[in-house]
Amino acid sequence: MFGYVKTYPPEMKVKEEKVYKAIYCGLCKEIKKSVGLFLTPALSYDFVFLAIFRMAISGEKLNIKKERCFVHPLKKRNVTVDSEALHYTAKMHLILTYYKLCDDMADPDTSKLKRIIYKLYIPFLKKAIKKIKSDKAYLEFYERIGNIFSEMNEKEKNGASLDEMSKSFGELLAAVSSHNLSDDKKRIAERMGDMLGRFIYTADAADDIESDEKFASFNPILAEYKSFEKAKEHFPEIDMVAAYYIGEMKLCLDLIDCDPIYEGIMDNIFDFGLGNTLKKIMDPDNIGISQNNMNQETDKNPKKEN
Amino acid sequence: MKNPYEILGVSNNASDDEIKKAYRELAKKYHPDNYVNNPLADLASEKMKEINEAYDTILKERADAKSGGYSYSSGNADYMQIRNLISSGNISAAEDMLNRVADRGAEWYYLKGLCAMQSGNYNAASSNFETASRMDPTNPEYAKMSERFRGAQNMYGSFGNRQNSGVSPCDCCSQLLCADCLCECLGGDLISCC
């Protein structure tokens, strides 16, 4: 989706980093399998988080094998295999990417170049989507996601607030995180997804204010404060609520009894990764020297990955 | 008893979550199960008693402050009714009543914040709680809610007080306390007064 849910490598244990990479590779392979080898839309880190959370909450054991990859053919890599959570996350990735691409195609502001690329992707996605829709367990879910997307479009047209928009995106991720779970696990996953969705939407909205102002695109923060300069003055308030969402996600994590390796990775994301994302958006001039020098990744812009 | 906040190694205005976290970590450390058949078991159980007392004291203090807060808020019957509506989950009725109130003081903003919170409008909630605390800084009930957001900002946000290295003044104190305990266990004494 947006690439905001990342780890913070300087604080990761080496073994956690290895497992994280193996899950990333596993997910990428799984997505390629479901869509087809060549035209796989970019995998963003956010889905890797969803996969890890799914593994954690369903108590899945890690199964890592050394396999080859088409994109990196020279050396065999650690890849997570035989994972129900990865099958699941790949399906989610497919559904959300398909809706997003359709959304972008319908949006008159989308660039010509993007349209050409999407026109190539969409038929492949359509085929895979048809397969998903034929599965009873996913059809209703697929339609529910579609409804939430439509709702969001309506809200945009009517100029909704940041709260209203984040609420919808929270609802979306709550559904994505909790589908096919039951009872307590479902409730925890829904809460986690809700807070995560709100966080991602808020971070993305704040990140996009400047460009949305230039291209006259809808942005709830811009709608409230009228200009990028004015909106910046209110960043501390927006930052505070985004931080609240992170705290709430941690509370969800506390309620899950899971393999410490998953917990370690998610702790890193909540304690450092999300805060780092936030800081680069809210207070980019004050990033400390420890981050700039130690970790190359933090130098990259946290912009959309598609 | 020593300052209970010092015993848990947190600051006086630590959030409830930070207090719980600190208690849990210390309780894990000094739990009597860890010291079964250990000649130092009695020392650990003394420490455990001290930690439990500190934790209970802080919780009681804060609970008292909260119920005391009820007498702070206006005895206004309308506000009492709105509070009841909010507790029973009837947010739209509560909001309707609130919107009809002309005189909007700190209590009004606090209740507005509670409504927003229940409706999942966290930006509105945070802003209302801030306003309520600003209008009445002495009210612990208002402070508690705005602290939930401020506390989160200090822990995870970009404009909070947390330093990236994760070392806070509390770490220094708790490390000294531990060093002192260790010294005393071995027969010496690092800090003579505790």
PDB file of N, CA and C in Angstrom, chain B residues 80-119:
ATOM      1  N   MET B  80     -24.460  15.494  34.528  1.00  0.00           N
ATOM      2  CA  MET B  80     -24.543  14.155  35.138  1.00  0.00           C
ATOM      3  C   MET B  80     -25.310  13.232  34.201  1.00  0.00           C
ATOM      4  N   GLN B  81     -26.385  13.757  33.643  1.00  0.00           N
ATOM      5  CA  GLN B  81     -27.193  12.930  32.753  1.00  0.00           C
ATOM      6  C   GLN B  81     -26.396  12.561  31.495  1.00  0.00           C
ATOM      7  N   ILE B  82     -25.651  13.544  30.991  1.00  0.00           N
ATOM      8  CA  ILE B  82     -24.849  13.280  29.797  1.00  0.00           C
ATOM      9  C   ILE B  82     -23.807  12.198  30.100  1.00  0.00           C
ATOM     10  N   ARG B  83     -23.185  12.286  31.276  1.00  0.00           N
ATOM     11  CA  ARG B  83     -22.219  11.254  31.662  1.00  0.00           C
ATOM     12  C   ARG B  83     -22.864   9.878  31.669  1.00  0.00           C
ATOM     13  N   ASN B  84     -24.098   9.813  32.206  1.00  0.00           N
ATOM     14  CA  ASN B  84     -24.787   8.519  32.245  1.00  0.00           C
ATOM     15  C   ASN B  84     -25.043   7.998  30.837  1.00  0.00           C
ATOM     16  N   LEU B  85     -25.451   8.910  29.961  1.00  0.00           N
ATOM     17  CA  LEU B  85     -25.715   8.506  28.580  1.00  0.00           C
ATOM     18  C   LEU B  85     -24.453   7.952  27.941  1.00  0.00           C
ATOM     19  N   ILE B  86     -23.331   8.637  28.192  1.00  0.00           N
ATOM     20  CA  ILE B  86     -22.062   8.187  27.617  1.00  0.00           C
ATOM     21  C   ILE B  86     -21.691   6.813  28.166  1.00  0.00           C
ATOM     22  N   SER B  87     -21.827   6.619  29.498  1.00  0.00           N
ATOM     23  CA  SER B  87     -21.475   5.317  30.082  1.00  0.00           C
ATOM     24  C   SER B  87     -22.316   4.204  29.507  1.00  0.00           C
ATOM     25  N   SER B  88     -23.582   4.518  29.179  1.00  0.00           N
ATOM     26  CA  SER B  88     -24.427   3.450  28.655  1.00  0.00           C
ATOM     27  C   SER B  88     -24.294   3.316  27.148  1.00  0.00           C
ATOM     28  N   GLY B  89     -23.392   4.103  26.559  1.00  0.00           N
ATOM     29  CA  GLY B  89     -23.106   3.945  25.132  1.00  0.00           C
ATOM     30  C   GLY B  89     -24.038   4.698  24.206  1.00  0.00           C
ATOM     31  N   ASN B  90     -24.921   5.524  24.779  1.00  0.00           N
ATOM     32  CA  ASN B  90     -25.857   6.264  23.942  1.00  0.00           C
ATOM     33  C   ASN B  90     -25.247   7.602  23.524  1.00  0.00           C
ATOM     34  N   ILE B  91     -24.315   7.519  22.590  1.00  0.00           N
ATOM     35  CA  ILE B  91     -23.516   8.699  22.254  1.00  0.00           C
ATOM     36  C   ILE B  91     -24.318   9.767  21.524  1.00  0.00           C
ATOM     37  N   SER B  92     -25.196   9.344  20.640  1.00  0.00           N
ATOM     38  CA  SER B  92     -25.919  10.367  19.863  1.00  0.00           C
ATOM     39  C   SER B  92     -26.823  11.202  20.770  1.00  0.00           C
ATOM     40  N   ALA B  93     -27.445  10.558  21.755  1.00  0.00           N
ATOM     41  CA  ALA B  93     -28.270  11.323  22.698  1.00  0.00           C
ATOM     42  C   ALA B  93     -27.399  12.266  23.508  1.00  0.00           C
ATOM     43  N   ALA B  94     -26.231  11.772  23.938  1.00  0.00           N
ATOM     44  CA  ALA B  94     -25.316  12.605  24.720  1.00  0.00           C
ATOM     45  C   ALA B  94     -24.883  13.819  23.910  1.00  0.00           C
ATOM     46  N   GLU B  95     -24.547  13.589  22.638  1.00  0.00           N
ATOM     47  CA  GLU B  95     -24.108  14.691  21.774  1.00  0.00           C
ATOM     48  C   GLU B  95     -25.224  15.700  21.577  1.00  0.00           C
ATOM     49  N   ASP B  96     -26.452  15.190  21.390  1.00  0.00           N
ATOM     50  CA  ASP B  96     -27.597  16.098  21.231  1.00  0.00           C
ATOM     51  C   ASP B  96     -27.717  17.021  22.418  1.00  0.00           C
ATOM     52  N   MET B  97     -27.638  16.424  23.626  1.00  0.00           N
ATOM     53  CA  MET B  97     -27.760  17.238  24.841  1.00  0.00           C
ATOM     54  C   MET B  97     -26.627  18.250  24.923  1.00  0.00           C
ATOM     55  N   LEU B  98     -25.408  17.793  24.608  1.00  0.00           N
ATOM     56  CA  LEU B  98     -24.256  18.683  24.680  1.00  0.00           C
ATOM     57  C   LEU B  98     -24.415  19.879  23.740  1.00  0.00           C
ATOM     58  N   ASN B  99     -24.918  19.582  22.541  1.00  0.00           N
ATOM     59  CA  ASN B  99     -25.024  20.662  21.554  1.00  0.00           C
ATOM     60  C   ASN B  99     -26.026  21.724  21.974  1.00  0.00           C
ATOM     61  N   ARG B 100     -26.946  21.338  22.883  1.00  0.00           N
ATOM     62  CA  ARG B 100     -27.945  22.307  23.326  1.00  0.00           C
ATOM     63  C   ARG B 100     -27.426  23.185  24.464  1.00  0.00           C
ATOM     64  N   VAL B 101     -26.273  22.821  25.021  1.00  0.00           N
ATOM     65  CA  VAL B 101     -25.727  23.615  26.133  1.00  0.00           C
ATOM     66  C   VAL B 101     -25.087  24.877  25.585  1.00  0.00           C
ATOM     67  N   ALA B 102     -25.452  26.017  26.179  1.00  0.00           N
ATOM     68  CA  ALA B 102     -24.930  27.285  25.672  1.00  0.00           C
ATOM     69  C   ALA B 102     -23.575  27.621  26.297  1.00  0.00           C
ATOM     70  N   ASP B 103     -23.473  27.397  27.627  1.00  0.00           N
ATOM     71  CA  ASP B 103     -22.282  27.802  28.347  1.00  0.00           C
ATOM     72  C   ASP B 103     -21.245  26.690  28.330  1.00  0.00           C
ATOM     73  N   ARG B 104     -20.206  26.853  27.516  1.00  0.00           N
ATOM     74  CA  ARG B 104     -19.285  25.738  27.295  1.00  0.00           C
ATOM     75  C   ARG B 104     -17.958  25.887  28.011  1.00  0.00           C
ATOM     76  N   GLY B 105     -17.876  25.259  29.199  1.00  0.00           N
ATOM     77  CA  GLY B 105     -16.628  25.304  29.970  1.00  0.00           C
ATOM     78  C   GLY B 105     -15.825  24.041  29.778  1.00  0.00           C
ATOM     79  N   ALA B 106     -14.860  23.853  30.700  1.00  0.00           N
ATOM     80  CA  ALA B 106     -13.961  22.704  30.591  1.00  0.00           C
ATOM     81  C   ALA B 106     -14.729  21.386  30.564  1.00  0.00           C
ATOM     82  N   GLU B 107     -15.733  21.267  31.439  1.00  0.00           N
ATOM     83  CA  GLU B 107     -16.507  20.029  31.526  1.00  0.00           C
ATOM     84  C   GLU B 107     -17.178  19.716  30.202  1.00  0.00           C
ATOM     85  N   TRP B 108     -17.670  20.747  29.526  1.00  0.00           N
ATOM     86  CA  TRP B 108     -18.322  20.549  28.237  1.00  0.00           C
ATOM     87  C   TRP B 108     -17.344  19.918  27.248  1.00  0.00           C
ATOM     88  N   TYR B 109     -16.129  20.469  27.182  1.00  0.00           N
ATOM     89  CA  TYR B 109     -15.136  19.953  26.240  1.00  0.00           C
ATOM     90  C   TYR B 109     -14.722  18.538  26.607  1.00  0.00           C
ATOM     91  N   TYR B 110     -14.633  18.277  27.929  1.00  0.00           N
ATOM     92  CA  TYR B 110     -14.271  16.933  28.366  1.00  0.00           C
ATOM     93  C   TYR B 110     -15.317  15.919  27.904  1.00  0.00           C
ATOM     94  N   LEU B 111     -16.587  16.249  28.116  1.00  0.00           N
ATOM     95  CA  LEU B 111     -17.651  15.327  27.717  1.00  0.00           C
ATOM     96  C   LEU B 111     -17.713  15.187  26.202  1.00  0.00           C
ATOM     97  N   LYS B 112     -17.472  16.291  25.495  1.00  0.00           N
ATOM     98  CA  LYS B 112     -17.417  16.240  24.040  1.00  0.00           C
ATOM     99  C   LYS B 112     -16.305  15.281  23.607  1.00  0.00           C
ATOM    100  N   GLY B 113     -15.177  15.362  24.338  1.00  0.00           N
ATOM    101  CA  GLY B 113     -14.056  14.479  24.048  1.00  0.00           C
ATOM    102  C   GLY B 113     -14.422  13.016  24.254  1.00  0.00           C
ATOM    103  N   LEU B 114     -15.138  12.730  25.357  1.00  0.00           N
ATOM    104  CA  LEU B 114     -15.555  11.357  25.620  1.00  0.00           C
ATOM    105  C   LEU B 114     -16.446  10.838  24.497  1.00  0.00           C
ATOM    106  N   CYS B 115     -17.365  11.688  24.042  1.00  0.00           N
ATOM    107  CA  CYS B 115     -18.251  11.283  22.940  1.00  0.00           C
ATOM    108  C   CYS B 115     -17.424  10.967  21.695  1.00  0.00           C
ATOM    109  N   ALA B 116     -16.485  11.859  21.387  1.00  0.00           N
ATOM    110  CA  ALA B 116     -15.662  11.660  20.188  1.00  0.00           C
ATOM    111  C   ALA B 116     -14.879  10.362  20.300  1.00  0.00           C
ATOM    112  N   MET B 117     -14.343  10.110  21.509  1.00  0.00           N
ATOM    113  CA  MET B 117     -13.557   8.904  21.741  1.00  0.00           C
ATOM    114  C   MET B 117     -14.372   7.659  21.449  1.00  0.00           C
ATOM    115  N   GLN B 118     -15.605   7.622  21.994  1.00  0.00           N
ATOM    116  CA  GLN B 118     -16.474   6.461  21.802  1.00  0.00           C
ATOM    117  C   GLN B 118     -16.866   6.287  20.344  1.00  0.00           C
ATOM    118  N   SER B 119     -16.938   7.408  19.620  1.00  0.00           N
ATOM    119  CA  SER B 119     -17.330   7.333  18.214  1.00  0.00           C
ATOM    120  C   SER B 119     -16.144   7.057  17.315  1.00  0.00           C
TER     121      SER B 119
END
